């Protein structure tokens, strides 16, 4: 029987097209749901909330050393900038430095990623590391209610940022607190006045107490906490960088605040029963951001003095030996103190950030927060030996109670429970500790308590990862099943294989019914087991999704069987080609996986590609066409950018020059579009069928907007730097230019080169206005490589047509699918999605390592907004990141039209290749080693998973610009040129 590719007879073509469109929509929806669900698995596996409820607080059996405690948190203060001297040799914090030398203890508090304000404050005040799912609420709302030192206090007084103080005091009845308006957080000003605001509010409170007897009585009670949140360093670090004079001067300001608070309270109470703790929630990277696990973000200062705190003591071999312990950011216990700090002779006591919470509770004689996982740093507290043991034992019992609660919950919900064996005899260990205390063998009791605490922490980790193996297996099978399902869809829908194989449909339908019935029974049994174990709803979603995919695969066993039979009967050279294509694809994808940690790989990639592609083109096209040389130069130009630092230095002159380069590239592309039609290698993409060639007014307008955006880059930045403000008229012009320019490509000519040039010019203004340095030139370099890719594909297309006989042309027509718009896909078409993957990733990593949270440069948005608005700022940063992607996807869509390849067929191959990388990153996720390595490995997986969803959205968005692109018929173009 005669058949037309996968469409069969012409009478069934319309029905087959409807079936194909329906299946494509179904696969797109399934892909979105699958990746959304599987992305959430990372939270269940690695970031399950550590908080459990139902534990009783452990009442301490020792007298409180202090009546009140002052907590000063300098948001965004780096340890090195606090401890080191300035250029003149003077230390920036003289008061606190004097405290370190004469009155208290000091060290470095090690924070754990994500090094953001909310997680840092939760670790300090509640004693546990924040549930990362709070990122969905902008780190500002409580995803799960938790206990804190403030909860246990008699009363808490707090002043500071509206983003931090309400987290802990908003729902606390026994608290007095105040915040300044959000409008005060203006990055265009010196934010140190925010710290003085907190100090002034506290001074005003003390002054009011002289006239308010009720307030005075409250201040005289015990178990009080005073919390001042000092935001200045964070705001100034973001706006001016931590090396700026404004940031460094802010260090002096927080020292001044600490000195004033100390003087006020010493004069007010005169009882020496106040403890002071000065620290920071996170540091600040060199480029003014934070979030990842770099030491500049995790190392924060810690100074403790006052009631119940030991005095400084010199370092000796007996009190400062390396115990092999590592902190949460993988710093060793005895990290050497930098010489420039000038504190080598004074004992340094480093802590994990969560250790500060039990330290505060112990100093106030309060129970530790019931969710705390911090270990009490006994080197800070000045207590009797008996009280020290009691304090550590109370800390141990609090952590042990969490372990027991988690064990009870898991045992009550498990059909087959596996206990944590090292703590099976925990009660006998507690009895032995009590016996040692009664016998006054405090050293032995201390050792037993600390060992039990260590085992309890290990037990918490055991139950935190209890479902790890099951979840990893289910998710892995799900990804593998999805990839197999995609391969089957592409082979069935976009190739000529179904017509060649000719599977028996009737028998397959009958067998499919049995497979679906059996699959439904298996899914029901699995869900019932999960229900009996009271598993979370997402566990059901993972299991259902994975089982459903494999049922779909087994339902296609007739096609798989016929495909295997077909391959078995083919010649060896076809099998070799298939294996070679698979090997090359895997090599490229593995290269992309490694590029996430080593950007410089792209430099070698484009240097080699430029040489290889130009040599290949020299053999098939005349050198006079200029195409081989252009391809080589474009690739080499782009290769430079991954050698540049990921932290983009400010260079506004370079941004302005980039605008001129972009206009020149646009003029060159326009000239080629109008005058290169006589060259057969340009004919298919040029506007050669128009009778009149002229520079349209639209092109002039777009070039003018690019020039205007360059001017506004200079004016906005200069005025903001000099006057420290963004003029409203500048802001209005910037928003208007960015918005109008992105609409104009919709009205451009629809020939391939004309439309792509218009898109390039249309997105240039917003990208320039969001640029601060060399990334603006990267935009131009990426466009040149995309042009080179288009010319390469067009050359191959024309070469194939010239070398194809009339009979072969008829054969190609018989393989067309979706009417006459596209042809069947061939094995060689795999190169298109592979090249797209490389270019998509270079657009991602070309100007920085966006696998790190801290790679987002907040100063990029200052030409649009300076008032702190996290969601609008984040939206602008993400939009800037998307612009190069949109260029790549627009060119990808144009090339599929040029080659008459099904765009959705190529898209599904892109999804397939992306998921090969995703599953690789899924296995590379680490739960051991430094937290920087763990954080990066998880962010790599998240980026690849999100990239799959982003590609879906960007394809839909860019289709608005590319759907009406018209390519001159390749065969006619070649015949005309010949």
PDB file of C-alpha atoms in Angstrom, residues 283-470:
ATOM      1  CA  UNK A 283      28.776  38.201  55.212  1.00  0.00           C
ATOM      2  CA  UNK A 284      29.040  39.882  51.827  1.00  0.00           C
ATOM      3  CA  UNK A 285      30.850  38.833  48.653  1.00  0.00           C
ATOM      4  CA  UNK A 286      33.311  41.124  46.924  1.00  0.00           C
ATOM      5  CA  UNK A 287      30.720  42.143  44.383  1.00  0.00           C
ATOM      6  CA  UNK A 288      28.078  43.046  46.933  1.00  0.00           C
ATOM      7  CA  UNK A 289      25.878  39.968  47.139  1.00  0.00           C
ATOM      8  CA  UNK A 290      25.355  36.954  49.368  1.00  0.00           C
ATOM      9  CA  UNK A 291      23.543  33.634  49.375  1.00  0.00           C
ATOM     10  CA  UNK A 292      26.134  30.955  48.590  1.00  0.00           C
ATOM     11  CA  UNK A 293      28.732  29.168  50.709  1.00  0.00           C
ATOM     12  CA  UNK A 294      31.799  31.275  49.927  1.00  0.00           C
ATOM     13  CA  UNK A 295      33.791  32.147  53.079  1.00  0.00           C
ATOM     14  CA  UNK A 296      33.113  35.856  52.560  1.00  0.00           C
ATOM     15  CA  UNK A 297      29.425  35.005  53.039  1.00  0.00           C
ATOM     16  CA  UNK A 298      29.686  32.359  55.778  1.00  0.00           C
ATOM     17  CA  UNK A 299      32.326  33.937  58.063  1.00  0.00           C
ATOM     18  CA  UNK A 300      30.812  36.446  60.498  1.00  0.00           C
ATOM     19  CA  UNK A 301      32.243  38.035  63.662  1.00  0.00           C
ATOM     20  CA  UNK A 302      31.196  36.952  67.144  1.00  0.00           C
ATOM     21  CA  UNK A 303      31.999  38.963  70.306  1.00  0.00           C
ATOM     22  CA  UNK A 304      30.462  37.987  73.679  1.00  0.00           C
ATOM     23  CA  UNK A 305      30.984  39.754  77.010  1.00  0.00           C
ATOM     24  CA  UNK A 306      29.241  40.605  80.251  1.00  0.00           C
ATOM     25  CA  UNK A 307      27.543  38.504  82.918  1.00  0.00           C
ATOM     26  CA  UNK A 308      28.364  34.789  82.775  1.00  0.00           C
ATOM     27  CA  UNK A 309      31.017  35.156  80.075  1.00  0.00           C
ATOM     28  CA  UNK A 310      34.655  34.142  80.494  1.00  0.00           C
ATOM     29  CA  UNK A 311      37.393  36.692  80.235  1.00  0.00           C
ATOM     30  CA  UNK A 312      39.993  36.538  77.460  1.00  0.00           C
ATOM     31  CA  UNK A 313      42.836  34.116  77.856  1.00  0.00           C
ATOM     32  CA  UNK A 314      46.040  33.605  75.883  1.00  0.00           C
ATOM     33  CA  UNK A 315      46.459  30.747  73.450  1.00  0.00           C
ATOM     34  CA  UNK A 316      48.338  27.719  74.723  1.00  0.00           C
ATOM     35  CA  UNK A 317      48.861  24.199  73.473  1.00  0.00           C
ATOM     36  CA  UNK A 318      46.630  22.844  76.250  1.00  0.00           C
ATOM     37  CA  UNK A 319      43.572  24.932  75.435  1.00  0.00           C
ATOM     38  CA  UNK A 320      43.834  25.145  71.674  1.00  0.00           C
ATOM     39  CA  UNK A 321      44.382  21.805  69.973  1.00  0.00           C
ATOM     40  CA  UNK A 322      42.939  20.616  66.695  1.00  0.00           C
ATOM     41  CA  UNK A 323      40.165  18.131  67.442  1.00  0.00           C
ATOM     42  CA  UNK A 324      39.405  17.365  63.780  1.00  0.00           C
ATOM     43  CA  UNK A 325      35.974  18.964  64.034  1.00  0.00           C
ATOM     44  CA  UNK A 326      34.682  20.874  61.014  1.00  0.00           C
ATOM     45  CA  UNK A 327      32.041  23.578  61.012  1.00  0.00           C
ATOM     46  CA  UNK A 328      28.967  23.620  58.789  1.00  0.00           C
ATOM     47  CA  UNK A 329      30.832  25.554  56.080  1.00  0.00           C
ATOM     48  CA  UNK A 330      33.715  23.010  56.248  1.00  0.00           C
ATOM     49  CA  UNK A 331      36.125  25.283  58.097  1.00  0.00           C
ATOM     50  CA  UNK A 332      38.471  23.296  60.329  1.00  0.00           C
ATOM     51  CA  UNK A 333      38.199  23.765  64.074  1.00  0.00           C
ATOM     52  CA  UNK A 334      41.570  25.458  64.422  1.00  0.00           C
ATOM     53  CA  UNK A 335      41.593  27.686  61.366  1.00  0.00           C
ATOM     54  CA  UNK A 336      44.595  30.031  61.606  1.00  0.00           C
ATOM     55  CA  UNK A 337      43.796  33.605  62.545  1.00  0.00           C
ATOM     56  CA  UNK A 338      44.987  36.043  59.835  1.00  0.00           C
ATOM     57  CA  UNK A 339      48.039  37.995  60.926  1.00  0.00           C
ATOM     58  CA  UNK A 340      46.530  41.337  59.960  1.00  0.00           C
ATOM     59  CA  UNK A 341      43.755  40.867  62.539  1.00  0.00           C
ATOM     60  CA  UNK A 342      46.343  41.291  65.303  1.00  0.00           C
ATOM     61  CA  UNK A 343      44.593  38.786  67.597  1.00  0.00           C
ATOM     62  CA  UNK A 344      46.941  35.781  67.366  1.00  0.00           C
ATOM     63  CA  UNK A 345      47.733  35.752  71.076  1.00  0.00           C
ATOM     64  CA  UNK A 346      44.111  35.670  72.279  1.00  0.00           C
ATOM     65  CA  UNK A 347      42.164  32.413  72.250  1.00  0.00           C
ATOM     66  CA  UNK A 348      39.671  32.298  69.427  1.00  0.00           C
ATOM     67  CA  UNK A 349      36.513  30.213  69.874  1.00  0.00           C
ATOM     68  CA  UNK A 350      34.668  29.592  66.617  1.00  0.00           C
ATOM     69  CA  UNK A 351      31.077  28.344  66.593  1.00  0.00           C
ATOM     70  CA  UNK A 352      28.422  27.215  64.199  1.00  0.00           C
ATOM     71  CA  UNK A 353      25.794  29.910  63.817  1.00  0.00           C
ATOM     72  CA  UNK A 354      23.109  27.726  65.411  1.00  0.00           C
ATOM     73  CA  UNK A 355      25.284  27.367  68.550  1.00  0.00           C
ATOM     74  CA  UNK A 356      24.482  30.974  69.519  1.00  0.00           C
ATOM     75  CA  UNK A 357      20.874  30.090  70.460  1.00  0.00           C
ATOM     76  CA  UNK A 358      21.757  27.576  73.233  1.00  0.00           C
ATOM     77  CA  UNK A 359      24.487  29.995  74.376  1.00  0.00           C
ATOM     78  CA  UNK A 360      21.880  32.758  74.864  1.00  0.00           C
ATOM     79  CA  UNK A 361      19.455  30.359  76.581  1.00  0.00           C
ATOM     80  CA  UNK A 362      22.151  29.135  78.970  1.00  0.00           C
ATOM     81  CA  UNK A 363      23.288  32.646  79.908  1.00  0.00           C
ATOM     82  CA  UNK A 364      19.665  33.585  80.736  1.00  0.00           C
ATOM     83  CA  UNK A 365      18.945  30.263  82.475  1.00  0.00           C
ATOM     84  CA  UNK A 366      16.173  29.471  79.993  1.00  0.00           C
ATOM     85  CA  UNK A 367      15.301  26.160  78.316  1.00  0.00           C
ATOM     86  CA  UNK A 368      16.893  25.831  74.880  1.00  0.00           C
ATOM     87  CA  UNK A 369      14.481  26.313  71.940  1.00  0.00           C
ATOM     88  CA  UNK A 370      12.891  22.906  71.384  1.00  0.00           C
ATOM     89  CA  UNK A 371      13.907  22.838  67.693  1.00  0.00           C
ATOM     90  CA  UNK A 372      17.522  23.867  68.258  1.00  0.00           C
ATOM     91  CA  UNK A 373      20.344  21.700  66.914  1.00  0.00           C
ATOM     92  CA  UNK A 374      23.116  23.980  68.182  1.00  0.00           C
ATOM     93  CA  UNK A 375      25.794  22.711  70.532  1.00  0.00           C
ATOM     94  CA  UNK A 376      26.513  24.832  73.583  1.00  0.00           C
ATOM     95  CA  UNK A 377      30.016  26.398  73.264  1.00  0.00           C
ATOM     96  CA  UNK A 378      31.211  25.965  76.857  1.00  0.00           C
ATOM     97  CA  UNK A 379      34.374  27.984  76.200  1.00  0.00           C
ATOM     98  CA  UNK A 380      32.222  31.121  76.313  1.00  0.00           C
ATOM     99  CA  UNK A 381      30.387  30.579  79.629  1.00  0.00           C
ATOM    100  CA  UNK A 382      31.859  31.322  83.036  1.00  0.00           C
ATOM    101  CA  UNK A 383      30.194  28.806  85.351  1.00  0.00           C
ATOM    102  CA  UNK A 384      31.167  26.236  87.940  1.00  0.00           C
ATOM    103  CA  UNK A 385      32.180  22.811  86.700  1.00  0.00           C
ATOM    104  CA  UNK A 386      28.932  21.296  87.972  1.00  0.00           C
ATOM    105  CA  UNK A 387      26.813  23.967  86.268  1.00  0.00           C
ATOM    106  CA  UNK A 388      28.739  23.538  83.009  1.00  0.00           C
ATOM    107  CA  UNK A 389      27.871  19.830  82.993  1.00  0.00           C
ATOM    108  CA  UNK A 390      24.226  20.594  83.783  1.00  0.00           C
ATOM    109  CA  UNK A 391      24.106  23.146  80.955  1.00  0.00           C
ATOM    110  CA  UNK A 392      25.566  20.685  78.428  1.00  0.00           C
ATOM    111  CA  UNK A 393      23.243  17.936  79.666  1.00  0.00           C
ATOM    112  CA  UNK A 394      20.200  20.203  79.220  1.00  0.00           C
ATOM    113  CA  UNK A 395      21.404  20.980  75.686  1.00  0.00           C
ATOM    114  CA  UNK A 396      21.846  17.243  75.029  1.00  0.00           C
ATOM    115  CA  UNK A 397      18.403  16.307  76.368  1.00  0.00           C
ATOM    116  CA  UNK A 398      16.775  18.978  74.177  1.00  0.00           C
ATOM    117  CA  UNK A 399      18.354  17.509  71.019  1.00  0.00           C
ATOM    118  CA  UNK A 400      17.632  13.954  72.218  1.00  0.00           C
ATOM    119  CA  UNK A 401      13.948  14.832  72.681  1.00  0.00           C
ATOM    120  CA  UNK A 402      13.787  15.869  69.034  1.00  0.00           C
ATOM    121  CA  UNK A 403      15.359  12.548  68.019  1.00  0.00           C
ATOM    122  CA  UNK A 404      12.884  10.567  70.113  1.00  0.00           C
ATOM    123  CA  UNK A 405       9.959  12.526  68.696  1.00  0.00           C
ATOM    124  CA  UNK A 406      11.074  11.930  65.119  1.00  0.00           C
ATOM    125  CA  UNK A 407      11.637   8.243  65.875  1.00  0.00           C
ATOM    126  CA  UNK A 408       8.133   7.899  67.342  1.00  0.00           C
ATOM    127  CA  UNK A 409       6.535   9.660  64.357  1.00  0.00           C
ATOM    128  CA  UNK A 410       8.363   7.509  61.817  1.00  0.00           C
ATOM    129  CA  UNK A 411       7.682   4.261  63.727  1.00  0.00           C
ATOM    130  CA  UNK A 412       3.970   5.005  64.043  1.00  0.00           C
ATOM    131  CA  UNK A 413       3.703   5.610  60.292  1.00  0.00           C
ATOM    132  CA  UNK A 414       5.900   2.782  58.982  1.00  0.00           C
ATOM    133  CA  UNK A 415       4.842  -0.743  58.089  1.00  0.00           C
ATOM    134  CA  UNK A 416       8.488  -1.801  58.399  1.00  0.00           C
ATOM    135  CA  UNK A 417      10.474   0.415  60.775  1.00  0.00           C
ATOM    136  CA  UNK A 418      14.283   0.496  60.941  1.00  0.00           C
ATOM    137  CA  UNK A 419      15.430   2.118  64.212  1.00  0.00           C
ATOM    138  CA  UNK A 420      18.668   4.046  64.761  1.00  0.00           C
ATOM    139  CA  UNK A 421      20.643   1.354  66.567  1.00  0.00           C
ATOM    140  CA  UNK A 422      23.385   3.487  68.242  1.00  0.00           C
ATOM    141  CA  UNK A 423      20.717   5.115  70.430  1.00  0.00           C
ATOM    142  CA  UNK A 424      18.721   2.014  71.265  1.00  0.00           C
ATOM    143  CA  UNK A 425      20.119   2.191  74.845  1.00  0.00           C
ATOM    144  CA  UNK A 426      19.914   5.956  75.297  1.00  0.00           C
ATOM    145  CA  UNK A 427      18.130   5.705  78.679  1.00  0.00           C
ATOM    146  CA  UNK A 428      21.015   3.756  80.224  1.00  0.00           C
ATOM    147  CA  UNK A 429      23.458   6.437  78.992  1.00  0.00           C
ATOM    148  CA  UNK A 430      21.344   9.135  80.666  1.00  0.00           C
ATOM    149  CA  UNK A 431      21.312   7.132  83.901  1.00  0.00           C
ATOM    150  CA  UNK A 432      25.083   6.795  83.791  1.00  0.00           C
ATOM    151  CA  UNK A 433      25.474  10.572  83.281  1.00  0.00           C
ATOM    152  CA  UNK A 434      23.297  11.228  86.337  1.00  0.00           C
ATOM    153  CA  UNK A 435      25.365   8.766  88.359  1.00  0.00           C
ATOM    154  CA  UNK A 436      28.586  10.499  87.326  1.00  0.00           C
ATOM    155  CA  UNK A 437      27.154  13.883  88.326  1.00  0.00           C
ATOM    156  CA  UNK A 438      26.136  12.534  91.742  1.00  0.00           C
ATOM    157  CA  UNK A 439      29.637  11.122  92.139  1.00  0.00           C
ATOM    158  CA  UNK A 440      31.045  14.538  91.106  1.00  0.00           C
ATOM    159  CA  UNK A 441      32.961  12.910  88.276  1.00  0.00           C
ATOM    160  CA  UNK A 442      32.259  15.921  86.076  1.00  0.00           C
ATOM    161  CA  UNK A 443      34.822  15.169  83.376  1.00  0.00           C
ATOM    162  CA  UNK A 444      33.286  11.769  82.665  1.00  0.00           C
ATOM    163  CA  UNK A 445      29.774  13.220  82.803  1.00  0.00           C
ATOM    164  CA  UNK A 446      30.792  15.939  80.351  1.00  0.00           C
ATOM    165  CA  UNK A 447      32.290  13.425  77.919  1.00  0.00           C
ATOM    166  CA  UNK A 448      29.224  11.183  78.086  1.00  0.00           C
ATOM    167  CA  UNK A 449      26.885  14.152  77.572  1.00  0.00           C
ATOM    168  CA  UNK A 450      28.805  15.430  74.562  1.00  0.00           C
ATOM    169  CA  UNK A 451      28.975  11.937  73.017  1.00  0.00           C
ATOM    170  CA  UNK A 452      25.243  11.435  73.557  1.00  0.00           C
ATOM    171  CA  UNK A 453      24.582  14.825  71.964  1.00  0.00           C
ATOM    172  CA  UNK A 454      26.691  13.851  68.963  1.00  0.00           C
ATOM    173  CA  UNK A 455      24.764  10.568  68.609  1.00  0.00           C
ATOM    174  CA  UNK A 456      21.442  12.430  68.903  1.00  0.00           C
ATOM    175  CA  UNK A 457      22.502  14.773  66.083  1.00  0.00           C
ATOM    176  CA  UNK A 458      23.442  11.744  63.968  1.00  0.00           C
ATOM    177  CA  UNK A 459      20.059  10.208  64.787  1.00  0.00           C
ATOM    178  CA  UNK A 460      18.309  13.388  63.659  1.00  0.00           C
ATOM    179  CA  UNK A 461      20.210  13.159  60.367  1.00  0.00           C
ATOM    180  CA  UNK A 462      19.252   9.468  60.072  1.00  0.00           C
ATOM    181  CA  UNK A 463      15.544  10.215  60.287  1.00  0.00           C
ATOM    182  CA  UNK A 464      15.956  13.323  58.152  1.00  0.00           C
ATOM    183  CA  UNK A 465      17.184  11.053  55.311  1.00  0.00           C
ATOM    184  CA  UNK A 466      15.105   7.982  56.227  1.00  0.00           C
ATOM    185  CA  UNK A 467      13.215   7.918  52.906  1.00  0.00           C
ATOM    186  CA  UNK A 468      16.258   8.877  50.834  1.00  0.00           C
ATOM    187  CA  UNK A 469      16.847   5.533  49.044  1.00  0.00           C
ATOM    188  CA  UNK A 470      13.193   5.011  48.140  1.00  0.00           C
TER     189      UNK A 470
END
